[in-house]
Amino acid sequence: MAVTALADRAGSRALKSQLTAADRRIAAAKGLDGEVGSLLKLRLGDASMRAALTAGTVPWVAAATSDDDATTITAYDSRGRAHRLDARKPPARPVYVVDIDGAKALVAGLNVLSKELTRNGIASAAPAAQQDLANPHTTAAPSGFWTTRITAVELSDDEEPWSKGDAEIYTLVTGFGRDGNVRVDPVDMPYLDNDSTVYRPNQILVNWGNYKYNLADAVMMEEDGSTNYRDLAKAIATVLLAVTDQGAYIPLVNAVLEAIPDDWWTDDPDYVDSWYTLAHGDRGTRHGARGNGWMTVEPYFVQQS
């Protein structure tokens, strides 16, 4: 393998130089600035491999695939020889996977997305994470504001290759702001790692103080190697700026989906699911339009001191 050979011949200094250059290229490809730091990481392909690794079995190395439909994965041994592995069934031999740090890329990417949306004329609050309630962007009364929070959520099993690792999920909440213009608020969901697992985050999804109507939409997406956040922001802004307030709520899910670059639908779709017309008073389980997930929601009042 090239990386292994380089380490043997030129030492760690040359290897570090190549990895630094690769990090810069990855950050640029994802529309992130250089301050994001290193995005490359090395991880064990599957937890089932740990016993063999601990027992002293020499691991192979593979690159993470972004293709959900891959049937084989190529791994390399210490001599650079290639080995074809089943993409669906983890091998008995331990395999280290060279991958992008999706969680780190997503945090940086959602900040870029929000800033670029604003720069392109679409209102967008700072990305909301699970505990991000300290400085809410709201025009509600000082005593507090109403939200919709997620009490439980689950995504269906999509049989992704074992080399892909945990999912990195975020949601774009869309609706009409109090000024009557379209707005998009990104929400990070760092806990949603695995399919077919029920998570109970009690996470704020919609801050109704940001919206004119008592309805909003949610489009759930997955971060992966093909996501360029600057391009996504520009594409969304181009489509949504053409949508005007007609005095009644207009669902915006289709407009967001139309804005997603065509190549994102190839091999590895970043679109997970969507929820049309979430209402201020919704309480109970809502299934996604795509049938790939469900979430239980409830109204929740955030008291401000």
Coordinates of C-alpha atoms in Angstrom, one line a residue:
M1 CA 0.0 0.0 0.0
A2 CA 1.3 3.5 -0.9
V3 CA 1.0 4.8 2.7
T4 CA 2.7 1.8 4.2
A5 CA 5.5 1.9 1.6
L6 CA 6.1 5.6 2.2
A7 CA 6.3 5.1 5.9
D8 CA 8.9 2.4 5.4
R9 CA 11.1 4.4 2.9
A10 CA 10.9 8.0 3.9
G11 CA 9.7 7.9 7.5
S12 CA 7.0 9.7 9.3
R13 CA 8.0 13.2 8.2
A14 CA 7.1 12.6 4.5
L15 CA 3.9 10.7 5.6
K16 CA 2.8 13.6 7.7
S17 CA 3.3 16.0 4.8
Q18 CA 1.1 13.9 2.5
L19 CA -1.6 13.5 5.1
T20 CA -1.6 17.3 5.8
A21 CA -2.0 17.9 2.0
A22 CA -4.8 15.3 1.9
D23 CA -6.5 17.1 4.8
R24 CA -6.4 20.4 2.9
R25 CA -7.9 18.8 -0.2
I26 CA -10.7 17.2 1.8
A27 CA -11.6 20.5 3.6
A28 CA -11.6 22.3 0.3
A29 CA -13.8 19.7 -1.4
K30 CA -16.3 19.9 1.5
G31 CA -16.4 23.7 1.3
L32 CA -14.7 24.1 4.7
D33 CA -12.0 26.6 5.7
G34 CA -8.5 25.5 6.7
E35 CA -9.2 26.1 10.4
V36 CA -11.3 22.9 10.7
G37 CA -8.1 21.0 11.3
S38 CA -7.4 17.4 10.5
L39 CA -10.4 15.5 9.1
L40 CA -8.7 12.2 8.4
K41 CA -9.0 9.4 11.0
L42 CA -8.1 5.7 11.4
R43 CA -10.7 3.5 13.0
L44 CA -11.4 -0.2 13.4
G45 CA -13.9 -1.3 10.8
D46 CA -16.3 -3.1 13.2
A47 CA -16.4 -3.9 16.9
S48 CA -16.5 -7.6 16.1
M49 CA -12.8 -7.4 15.0
R50 CA -11.5 -6.2 18.3
A51 CA -10.9 -9.7 19.8
A52 CA -8.8 -10.8 16.8
L53 CA -6.8 -7.5 17.0
T54 CA -6.2 -8.0 20.7
A55 CA -5.1 -11.6 20.0
G56 CA -2.3 -10.2 17.7
T57 CA -3.8 -10.7 14.3
V58 CA -2.0 -8.3 11.9
P59 CA -4.7 -5.9 10.5
W60 CA -5.3 -4.9 7.0
V61 CA -6.1 -1.3 5.9
A62 CA -9.0 -0.1 3.7
A63 CA -10.5 3.2 2.6
A64 CA -14.1 3.9 3.7
T65 CA -16.6 3.6 0.9
S66 CA -19.2 6.2 0.2
D67 CA -21.2 3.8 -1.9
D68 CA -24.2 2.3 0.0
D69 CA -24.6 -0.3 -2.8
A70 CA -21.0 -1.6 -2.8
T71 CA -20.8 -5.4 -2.6
T72 CA -17.0 -5.6 -2.1
I73 CA -14.4 -3.6 -0.3
T74 CA -10.7 -3.6 -1.1
A75 CA -8.3 -4.0 1.8
Y76 CA -4.5 -4.0 1.7
D77 CA -2.0 -6.0 3.8
S78 CA 1.4 -4.9 5.0
R79 CA 3.0 -5.9 1.7
G80 CA 0.5 -3.8 -0.4
R81 CA -1.4 -6.8 -1.7
A82 CA -5.1 -6.2 -2.3
H83 CA -7.8 -8.4 -0.8
R84 CA -11.5 -8.3 -1.8
L85 CA -13.9 -8.4 1.2
D86 CA -17.6 -8.8 1.5
A87 CA -19.1 -5.3 2.0
R88 CA -22.0 -6.5 4.0
K89 CA -20.4 -9.1 6.3
P90 CA -17.4 -7.9 8.5
P91 CA -14.4 -10.2 8.0
A92 CA -12.8 -12.2 10.8
R93 CA -9.5 -10.4 10.2
P94 CA -9.3 -6.9 11.7
V95 CA -9.4 -4.1 9.2
Y96 CA -8.4 -0.5 9.9
V97 CA -10.5 2.0 7.9
V98 CA -9.1 5.3 6.7
D99 CA -12.1 7.7 6.9
I100 CA -13.2 11.3 7.3
D101 CA -14.1 12.4 10.8
G102 CA -17.8 12.9 10.0
A103 CA -18.8 14.4 13.4
K104 CA -16.0 17.0 13.1
A105 CA -16.8 17.8 9.5
L106 CA -20.5 18.1 10.3
V107 CA -20.1 20.6 13.1
A108 CA -17.8 22.8 10.9
G109 CA -20.1 22.2 7.9
L110 CA -23.3 23.3 9.5
N111 CA -21.6 26.5 10.7
V112 CA -20.5 27.1 7.1
L113 CA -24.0 26.2 5.8
S114 CA -25.7 28.7 8.2
K115 CA -23.3 31.5 7.3
E116 CA -23.6 30.9 3.6
L117 CA -27.3 30.7 3.7
T118 CA -27.4 34.1 5.4
R119 CA -24.9 35.5 3.0
N120 CA -27.1 34.3 0.1
G121 CA -30.2 35.9 1.5
I122 CA -31.8 33.1 3.5
A123 CA -32.2 33.6 7.2
S124 CA -30.6 30.9 9.3
A125 CA -30.0 30.5 13.0
A126 CA -26.7 29.2 14.3
P127 CA -26.8 25.4 14.1
A128 CA -28.8 24.0 17.0
A129 CA -27.3 21.0 18.8
Q130 CA -28.8 18.9 21.6
Q131 CA -28.0 21.3 24.4
D132 CA -27.9 24.5 22.3
L133 CA -30.5 26.6 24.2
A134 CA -28.3 29.2 26.0
N135 CA -28.8 31.9 23.4
P136 CA -31.8 31.0 21.2
H137 CA -32.5 33.2 18.2
T138 CA -36.1 34.1 18.9
T139 CA -38.5 37.0 18.8
A140 CA -40.8 35.4 21.4
A141 CA -41.7 37.1 24.7
P142 CA -38.8 37.4 27.2
S143 CA -40.5 34.9 29.5
G144 CA -39.8 32.0 27.2
F145 CA -40.7 30.5 23.9
W146 CA -42.5 27.4 22.5
T147 CA -40.7 24.7 20.7
T148 CA -41.2 21.2 19.3
R149 CA -38.9 18.7 20.8
I150 CA -38.1 15.1 19.8
T151 CA -38.6 12.6 22.6
A152 CA -37.8 9.5 20.5
V153 CA -36.5 8.8 17.0
E154 CA -35.5 5.8 14.9
L155 CA -34.2 5.3 11.4
S156 CA -34.7 2.1 9.4
D157 CA -32.0 -0.4 8.6
D158 CA -30.5 0.6 5.3
E159 CA -27.8 -2.2 5.2
E160 CA -24.9 0.1 4.7
P161 CA -21.4 -1.4 4.3
W162 CA -19.7 -2.2 7.6
S163 CA -16.8 0.1 6.5
K164 CA -18.9 3.2 6.6
G165 CA -19.1 3.4 10.4
D166 CA -21.6 5.6 12.3
A167 CA -24.0 7.9 10.5
E168 CA -23.7 11.6 11.0
I169 CA -27.3 13.0 10.8
Y170 CA -28.6 16.6 10.6
T171 CA -31.9 18.1 9.9
L172 CA -32.8 21.3 7.9
V173 CA -35.9 22.9 9.5
T174 CA -37.6 25.2 7.0
G175 CA -40.5 27.6 7.1
F176 CA -41.4 31.2 6.8
G177 CA -39.7 33.6 9.2
R178 CA -41.5 36.4 11.0
D179 CA -40.6 38.7 8.2
G180 CA -42.5 36.5 5.7
N181 CA -39.3 35.3 4.0
V182 CA -38.1 31.7 3.8
R183 CA -35.6 30.6 6.5
V184 CA -33.6 27.4 7.0
D185 CA -32.4 26.4 10.5
P186 CA -29.9 23.4 10.7
V187 CA -30.1 21.0 13.6
D188 CA -27.2 18.7 14.4
M189 CA -28.2 15.2 15.7
P190 CA -24.9 13.8 16.9
Y191 CA -26.5 10.9 18.8
L192 CA -28.2 9.3 15.7
D193 CA -25.3 6.9 15.0
N194 CA -27.1 3.6 14.0
D195 CA -30.1 2.5 12.2
S196 CA -32.8 0.3 13.9
T197 CA -32.0 1.9 17.2
V198 CA -34.5 4.0 19.2
Y199 CA -32.9 7.2 20.6
R200 CA -34.6 9.4 23.2
P201 CA -32.8 12.7 23.0
N202 CA -35.4 15.2 24.2
Q203 CA -33.9 17.5 21.6
I204 CA -35.3 20.8 20.4
L205 CA -36.2 20.5 16.7
V206 CA -38.2 23.7 16.0
N207 CA -38.1 27.0 17.8
W208 CA -41.5 28.5 16.9
G209 CA -40.3 32.0 17.9
N210 CA -38.5 32.0 14.6
Y211 CA -41.5 31.3 12.4
K212 CA -44.5 33.3 11.2
Y213 CA -46.9 30.3 10.8
N214 CA -47.5 27.5 13.2
L215 CA -46.2 25.0 10.6
A216 CA -42.7 24.0 9.5
D217 CA -41.0 21.3 7.5
A218 CA -38.0 19.1 8.3
V219 CA -35.6 17.5 5.9
M220 CA -33.2 14.9 7.4
M221 CA -29.8 14.5 5.8
E222 CA -26.6 12.5 6.3
E223 CA -23.1 13.9 6.2
D224 CA -20.6 12.0 4.0
G225 CA -17.5 12.5 1.9
S226 CA -19.4 14.1 -1.0
T227 CA -21.1 16.9 1.0
N228 CA -19.9 20.4 0.1
Y229 CA -21.6 22.8 2.4
R230 CA -21.0 25.9 0.5
D231 CA -22.5 24.4 -2.7
L232 CA -25.4 23.1 -0.7
A233 CA -26.1 26.5 0.8
K234 CA -25.9 28.2 -2.7
A235 CA -28.2 25.6 -4.2
I236 CA -30.8 25.9 -1.5
A237 CA -30.7 29.7 -1.6
T238 CA -31.2 29.7 -5.3
V239 CA -34.4 27.7 -5.1
L240 CA -35.9 29.0 -1.9
L241 CA -35.4 32.7 -2.8
A242 CA -37.9 32.1 -5.5
V243 CA -40.6 31.1 -3.0
T244 CA -42.7 33.9 -1.7
D245 CA -45.2 34.1 1.2
Q246 CA -48.7 33.9 -0.3
G247 CA -50.4 34.5 3.1
A248 CA -50.8 30.8 3.8
Y249 CA -48.2 28.1 4.6
I250 CA -46.5 26.5 1.7
P251 CA -44.6 23.2 2.3
L252 CA -40.9 23.6 1.4
V253 CA -39.7 20.0 1.5
N254 CA -39.9 19.6 -2.3
A255 CA -38.0 22.8 -2.9
V256 CA -35.2 21.7 -0.6
L257 CA -35.0 18.3 -2.3
E258 CA -35.0 19.9 -5.7
A259 CA -32.0 22.1 -4.6
I260 CA -29.8 19.0 -3.7
P261 CA -27.2 18.7 -6.4
D262 CA -27.9 15.8 -8.8
D263 CA -24.7 14.0 -8.2
W264 CA -25.6 13.6 -4.5
W265 CA -28.3 11.1 -5.5
T266 CA -25.8 8.9 -7.2
D267 CA -24.6 5.8 -5.3
D268 CA -24.8 7.4 -1.9
P269 CA -27.9 9.6 -1.4
D270 CA -27.5 12.1 1.4
Y271 CA -31.3 12.5 1.8
V272 CA -32.6 10.4 4.7
D273 CA -36.2 11.4 5.2
S274 CA -38.6 14.3 5.4
W275 CA -41.5 15.5 7.5
Y276 CA -44.1 17.8 5.9
T277 CA -46.0 20.4 7.9
L278 CA -44.9 19.8 11.4
A279 CA -47.4 21.8 13.6
H280 CA -46.8 23.8 16.7
G281 CA -49.2 21.6 18.6
D282 CA -48.1 18.2 17.2
R283 CA -47.8 15.5 19.9
G284 CA -47.1 11.8 19.2
T285 CA -45.4 9.8 16.5
R286 CA -44.9 11.2 13.0
H287 CA -43.5 8.9 10.3
G288 CA -41.3 10.3 7.6
A289 CA -42.6 10.7 4.0
R290 CA -40.0 8.4 2.7
G291 CA -40.8 5.7 5.2
N292 CA -37.2 5.6 6.4
G293 CA -37.8 6.9 9.9
W294 CA -40.1 8.1 12.6
M295 CA -40.0 10.5 15.5
T296 CA -42.2 11.2 18.5
V297 CA -42.6 14.9 19.2
E298 CA -44.3 17.1 21.7
P299 CA -44.7 20.8 22.4
Y300 CA -42.2 22.1 24.9
F301 CA -42.0 25.6 26.5
V302 CA -38.5 26.8 27.2
Q303 CA -38.5 29.2 30.2
Q304 CA -36.1 32.1 29.9
S305 CA -34.7 33.6 33.1

